[in-house]
Structures are given as C-alpha cells and as structure tokens.
mmCIF file of C-alpha atoms in Angstrom:
data_model
loop_
_atom_site.group_PDB
_atom_site.id
_atom_site.type_symbol
_atom_site.label_atom_id
_atom_site.label_comp_id
_atom_site.label_asym_id
_atom_site.label_seq_id
_atom_site.Cartn_x
_atom_site.Cartn_y
_atom_site.Cartn_z
ATOM 1 C CA MET G 1 58.436 -2.720 -21.644
ATOM 2 C CA THR G 2 55.669 -0.850 -23.357
ATOM 3 C CA THR G 3 52.015 -1.703 -23.473
ATOM 4 C CA PRO G 4 50.553 -2.127 -26.951
ATOM 5 C CA TRP G 5 48.063 0.523 -27.862
ATOM 6 C CA PRO G 6 45.118 0.023 -27.997
ATOM 7 C CA PRO G 7 45.010 -2.582 -25.260
ATOM 8 C CA ARG G 8 44.070 -6.089 -26.282
ATOM 9 C CA ARG G 9 40.493 -7.076 -25.771
ATOM 10 C CA THR G 10 39.875 -9.956 -23.493
ATOM 11 C CA ALA G 11 36.938 -12.277 -23.641
ATOM 12 C CA ARG G 12 34.062 -10.643 -21.846
ATOM 13 C CA ARG G 13 32.312 -12.593 -19.211
ATOM 14 C CA LEU G 14 28.556 -12.507 -19.569
ATOM 15 C CA LEU G 15 26.753 -11.355 -16.481
ATOM 16 C CA ALA G 16 23.614 -13.009 -15.248
ATOM 17 C CA PRO G 17 20.555 -10.843 -15.709
ATOM 18 C CA ARG G 18 19.660 -8.996 -12.547
ATOM 19 C CA VAL G 19 16.096 -8.852 -11.459
ATOM 20 C CA ALA G 20 15.184 -5.864 -9.375
ATOM 21 C CA ALA G 21 13.292 -6.630 -6.221
ATOM 22 C CA PRO G 22 10.161 -4.587 -5.664
ATOM 23 C CA ARG G 23 10.940 -1.569 -3.546
ATOM 24 C CA ASP G 24 8.876 0.616 -1.328
ATOM 25 C CA PRO G 25 8.230 4.094 -2.679
ATOM 26 C CA VAL G 26 10.326 6.821 -1.112
ATOM 27 C CA ASP G 27 8.503 8.730 1.610
ATOM 28 C CA PRO G 28 10.260 12.092 2.153
ATOM 29 C CA ALA G 29 8.412 12.689 5.425
ATOM 30 C CA ARG G 30 9.644 9.382 6.850
ATOM 31 C CA LEU G 31 13.175 10.159 5.707
ATOM 32 C CA GLY G 32 12.996 13.555 7.397
ATOM 33 C CA ARG G 33 11.761 12.095 10.688
ATOM 34 C CA ARG G 34 14.486 9.445 10.657
ATOM 35 C CA ALA G 35 17.209 12.009 9.952
ATOM 36 C CA VAL G 36 16.028 14.124 12.875
ATOM 37 C CA ARG G 37 15.956 11.116 15.204
ATOM 38 C CA ARG G 38 19.493 10.126 14.230
ATOM 39 C CA ARG G 39 20.723 13.666 14.895
ATOM 40 C CA ALA G 40 18.779 13.990 18.140
ATOM 41 C CA LYS G 41 20.009 10.742 19.668
ATOM 42 C CA GLY G 42 21.861 11.647 22.861
ATOM 43 C CA MET G 43 20.758 15.311 22.854
ATOM 44 C CA ASN G 44 19.483 16.947 26.010
ATOM 45 C CA ALA G 45 16.583 19.437 26.172
ATOM 46 C CA ALA G 46 18.786 22.469 25.467
ATOM 47 C CA ALA G 47 20.353 20.884 22.383
ATOM 48 C CA VAL G 48 16.934 19.859 21.060
ATOM 49 C CA ALA G 49 15.631 23.413 21.576
ATOM 50 C CA ALA G 50 18.637 24.822 19.688
ATOM 51 C CA ALA G 51 18.085 22.367 16.843
ATOM 52 C CA LEU G 52 14.391 23.346 16.777
ATOM 53 C CA ASP G 53 15.373 27.006 16.419
ATOM 54 C CA ASP G 54 17.672 26.082 13.522
ATOM 55 C CA ALA G 55 14.876 24.081 11.861
ATOM 56 C CA ARG G 56 12.467 26.998 12.233
ATOM 57 C CA PHE G 57 15.058 29.339 10.709
ATOM 58 C CA ASP G 58 15.549 26.935 7.793
ATOM 59 C CA ALA G 59 11.760 26.726 7.294
ATOM 60 C CA ARG G 60 11.528 30.535 7.159
ATOM 61 C CA GLN G 61 14.348 30.653 4.622
ATOM 62 C CA ASP G 62 12.748 27.917 2.533
ATOM 63 C CA SER G 63 9.405 29.747 2.504
ATOM 64 C CA ARG G 64 11.092 32.588 0.632
ATOM 65 C CA HIS G 65 11.979 30.321 -2.276
ATOM 66 C CA GLU G 66 9.180 29.152 -4.506
ATOM 67 C CA ASP G 67 10.706 25.757 -5.239
ATOM 68 C CA LEU G 68 11.242 25.012 -1.524
ATOM 69 C CA ALA G 69 7.959 26.372 -0.191
ATOM 70 C CA ASP G 70 6.210 23.001 -0.101
ATOM 71 C CA ASP G 71 9.229 20.850 0.761
ATOM 72 C CA VAL G 72 7.769 17.774 2.482
ATOM 73 C CA LEU G 73 11.135 16.703 3.869
ATOM 74 C CA GLY G 74 11.772 20.055 5.564
ATOM 75 C CA GLN G 75 8.259 20.247 6.973
ATOM 76 C CA ALA G 76 8.551 16.736 8.401
ATOM 77 C CA GLU G 77 11.906 17.580 9.976
ATOM 78 C CA LEU G 78 10.455 20.701 11.594
ATOM 79 C CA ALA G 79 7.432 18.797 12.889
ATOM 80 C CA GLU G 80 9.688 16.090 14.342
ATOM 81 C CA TRP G 81 11.927 18.660 16.074
ATOM 82 C CA GLU G 82 8.808 20.253 17.543
ATOM 83 C CA ARG G 83 7.614 16.870 18.793
ATOM 84 C CA LEU G 84 11.027 16.081 20.277
ATOM 85 C CA ASP G 85 11.079 19.482 21.981
ATOM 86 C CA GLN G 86 7.916 18.489 23.858
ATOM 87 C CA LEU G 87 9.365 15.192 25.125
ATOM 88 C CA PRO G 88 11.957 16.513 27.614
ATOM 89 C CA ALA G 89 9.331 18.726 29.249
ATOM 90 C CA ALA G 90 7.754 15.621 30.784
ATOM 91 C CA ALA G 91 11.067 13.847 31.456
ATOM 92 C CA PRO G 92 13.329 14.385 34.476
ATOM 93 C CA ALA G 93 16.166 16.906 34.202
ATOM 94 C CA GLY G 94 19.304 15.660 32.430
ATOM 95 C CA THR G 95 17.431 13.123 30.313
ATOM 96 C CA VAL G 96 18.750 12.671 26.778
ATOM 97 C CA TYR G 97 16.730 11.581 23.761
ATOM 98 C CA ASP G 98 16.908 7.938 22.787
ATOM 99 C CA PRO G 99 14.806 6.702 19.838
ATOM 100 C CA ASP G 100 14.855 3.186 21.292
ATOM 101 C CA THR G 101 12.664 4.353 24.176
ATOM 102 C CA ASP G 102 10.488 6.763 22.175
ATOM 103 C CA PRO G 103 6.952 5.272 22.028
ATOM 104 C CA VAL G 104 6.165 7.017 18.716
ATOM 105 C CA VAL G 105 9.255 5.508 17.085
ATOM 106 C CA GLN G 106 8.455 2.069 18.474
ATOM 107 C CA ALA G 107 4.878 2.333 17.180
ATOM 108 C CA GLU G 108 6.189 3.274 13.709
ATOM 109 C CA ILE G 109 8.590 0.322 13.738
ATOM 110 C CA ALA G 110 5.760 -2.027 14.710
ATOM 111 C CA ALA G 111 3.515 -0.606 11.967
ATOM 112 C CA GLU G 112 6.291 -0.990 9.381
ATOM 113 C CA ALA G 113 6.878 -4.588 10.470
ATOM 114 C CA THR G 114 3.157 -5.336 10.172
ATOM 115 C CA ALA G 115 3.022 -3.754 6.710
ATOM 116 C CA ALA G 116 6.117 -5.696 5.607
ATOM 117 C CA ALA G 117 4.575 -8.946 6.837
ATOM 118 C CA ALA G 118 1.371 -8.161 4.931
ATOM 119 C CA ARG G 119 3.346 -7.416 1.738
ATOM 120 C CA GLU G 120 5.280 -10.665 2.188
ATOM 121 C CA ALA G 121 2.037 -12.621 2.611
ATOM 122 C CA GLU G 122 0.590 -11.009 -0.528
ATOM 123 C CA LEU G 123 3.737 -11.908 -2.455
ATOM 124 C CA ARG G 124 3.611 -15.516 -1.251
ATOM 125 C CA GLU G 125 -0.066 -15.751 -2.220
ATOM 126 C CA ALA G 126 0.604 -14.256 -5.661
ATOM 127 C CA THR G 127 3.447 -16.740 -6.165
ATOM 128 C CA ARG G 128 1.193 -19.636 -5.128
ATOM 129 C CA VAL G 129 -1.575 -18.499 -7.482
ATOM 130 C CA ALA G 130 0.880 -18.101 -10.369
ATOM 131 C CA ALA G 131 2.295 -21.590 -9.730
ATOM 132 C CA ARG G 132 -1.198 -23.109 -9.662
ATOM 133 C CA ALA G 133 -2.095 -21.242 -12.874
ATOM 134 C CA ASP G 134 1.054 -22.646 -14.498
ATOM 135 C CA GLU G 135 0.079 -26.129 -13.309
ATOM 136 C CA LEU G 136 -3.456 -25.798 -14.694
ATOM 137 C CA GLN G 137 -2.097 -24.477 -17.972
ATOM 138 C CA ALA G 138 0.288 -27.436 -18.272
ATOM 139 C CA LEU G 139 -2.513 -29.898 -17.459
ATOM 140 C CA ARG G 140 -4.717 -28.181 -20.008
ATOM 141 C CA GLU G 141 -2.048 -28.540 -22.689
ATOM 142 C CA LEU G 142 -1.647 -32.240 -21.796
ATOM 143 C CA HIS G 143 -5.439 -32.699 -21.958
ATOM 144 C CA ALA G 144 -5.338 -33.977 -18.369
ATOM 145 C CA LEU G 145 -7.401 -31.230 -16.807
ATOM 146 C CA GLU G 146 -10.460 -33.455 -16.335
ATOM 147 C CA GLN G 147 -8.538 -35.871 -14.080
ATOM 148 C CA THR G 148 -7.368 -33.053 -11.811
ATOM 149 C CA GLU G 149 -8.995 -32.414 -8.461
ATOM 150 C CA PRO G 150 -9.700 -28.782 -7.621
ATOM 151 C CA CYS G 151 -7.705 -27.033 -4.904
ATOM 152 C CA ASP G 152 -8.554 -24.199 -2.590
ATOM 153 C CA GLY G 153 -7.964 -20.947 -4.444
ATOM 154 C CA ASP G 154 -8.431 -22.265 -7.973
ATOM 155 C CA GLU G 155 -10.706 -19.307 -8.641
ATOM 156 C CA ALA G 156 -7.700 -17.006 -8.264
ATOM 157 C CA ALA G 157 -5.683 -19.255 -10.592
ATOM 158 C CA TRP G 158 -8.572 -19.088 -13.095
ATOM 159 C CA ASP G 159 -8.485 -15.279 -12.821
ATOM 160 C CA GLU G 160 -4.720 -15.364 -13.408
ATOM 161 C CA LEU G 161 -5.136 -17.548 -16.504
ATOM 162 C CA THR G 162 -7.814 -15.197 -17.812
ATOM 163 C CA ARG G 163 -5.545 -12.199 -17.177
ATOM 164 C CA ARG G 164 -2.681 -13.902 -19.016
ATOM 165 C CA ALA G 165 -4.954 -14.669 -21.958
ATOM 166 C CA GLY G 166 -5.848 -10.995 -22.258
ATOM 167 C CA GLY G 167 -9.374 -11.323 -20.912
ATOM 168 C CA TYR G 168 -10.198 -14.317 -23.067
ATOM 169 C CA VAL G 169 -12.002 -16.944 -20.981
ATOM 170 C CA GLN G 170 -10.578 -20.389 -21.648
ATOM 171 C CA ALA G 171 -13.655 -22.512 -22.058
ATOM 172 C CA ASP G 172 -12.052 -25.780 -20.969
ATOM 173 C CA VAL G 173 -10.699 -24.348 -17.690
ATOM 174 C CA ASP G 174 -13.992 -22.563 -17.096
ATOM 175 C CA ALA G 175 -15.956 -25.767 -17.695
ATOM 176 C CA TRP G 176 -13.589 -27.783 -15.466
ATOM 177 C CA LEU G 177 -14.038 -25.321 -12.610
ATOM 178 C CA ALA G 178 -17.812 -25.239 -13.088
ATOM 179 C CA ARG G 179 -18.011 -29.058 -13.029
ATOM 180 C CA ALA G 180 -15.912 -29.189 -9.859
ATOM 181 C CA LEU G 181 -18.244 -26.702 -8.234
ATOM 182 C CA ALA G 182 -21.372 -28.519 -9.424
ATOM 183 C CA ALA G 183 -20.058 -31.920 -8.318
ATOM 184 C CA HIS G 184 -19.040 -30.514 -4.907
ATOM 185 C CA LEU G 185 -15.522 -31.901 -5.245
ATOM 186 C CA ARG G 186 -12.966 -31.449 -2.446
ATOM 187 C CA HIS G 187 -13.266 -28.032 -0.833
ATOM 188 C CA TYR G 188 -16.481 -27.280 -2.763
ATOM 189 C CA ARG G 189 -18.312 -29.752 -0.516
ATOM 190 C CA ASP G 190 -19.142 -26.879 1.795
ATOM 191 C CA PRO G 191 -22.523 -25.447 0.689
ATOM 192 C CA ALA G 192 -21.287 -21.918 1.429
ATOM 193 C CA ASP G 193 -18.763 -22.203 -1.425
#
C-alpha cells in the first residue's frame, strides 16, 4: 500500500503557553571550578599535579591566541587546579580528593543555598505585593476602598500601583493610604510608622 503524497494534515493540538522561570546568569568561573572538581574527584596528589601541569600548558597555549587570552573559564580552572594541588600537601599520604569533604566547596554550597533562599523570599514578597496591589485596584474599581482596612506593606502595594500606572499617582489610593496613616488604623497605631 502506498502513502498518499503529500501526507494528510491532522488537527494540530494547541500547546499551552510556556512561561520561562527566571534563571541565574551563567558564571563561567563557577562552571570552571565545578568541572575541575568533578574531574578531580578520586584523584591522588600525583594525578592532581599532572592535571595542574596540563592546565598550565593549556593556559600558555590560550595566551597565544587573542580571543582566548582573557578566557574566564580557563583561568578559573587553572586557579582551582592550583588550589587542589595545595590540599594534598597537608593531607596524609594516599588521600584522594573528595569535594564532599572540601571546606571551600561546602562553603560555596552554603552560600548558594543562602542566596537561593533570599531570592525565593524576594519572589514571595513580590508576589504578595502584586496580589495586594491587585486587591486594592479591584476595591478601587468597586468604589469600596474606603471600607478597607490597611495591611502591613500597603506602601509597597501603593508603589506597585503607581509603577503600573506609569508614574501617575492615583489620588484615591493615595488619599486612602494617607487617611489610614492619619487615623492610626491597624498597624499604623505604632507612632514609629
């Protein structure tokens, strides 16, 4: 049996739009250090020294080419091999490199975890502010803003509404926030606010 040419078109299934998650910028130095650590895992002092010699040779070769002269990845790899070459000098004979016990690696992992937690907290706060701004906008459109009690962080929601409006200050939201502050409502009861 032969297939008709051109092939029949089938109904195309529409795909849901994909939203890209925010990503960290690429850090070539970090990539270079990680590549070296993966290669060095299980190496003894002699193997690390040989790898250091190879990295130094590669750095000399790269310095001869204009486009590779300031290669951040290669420089980071060389620096990491040099650091790893110093580690076995203090360790007992026969010790192999393990990134899980390397204090520098563990400190980097802890710093990355702290930075990720801080980014996550900032994202949660931005989401909360955007939701409160949406709520205030909806109340404003329903003319129910005056019956609303202020919440902690409404200043950030006011800033978000002003940003959305292109710098235009919405007089009714501004007046509502000023009245809440003047009347010392809810969290504005504290004189420091």
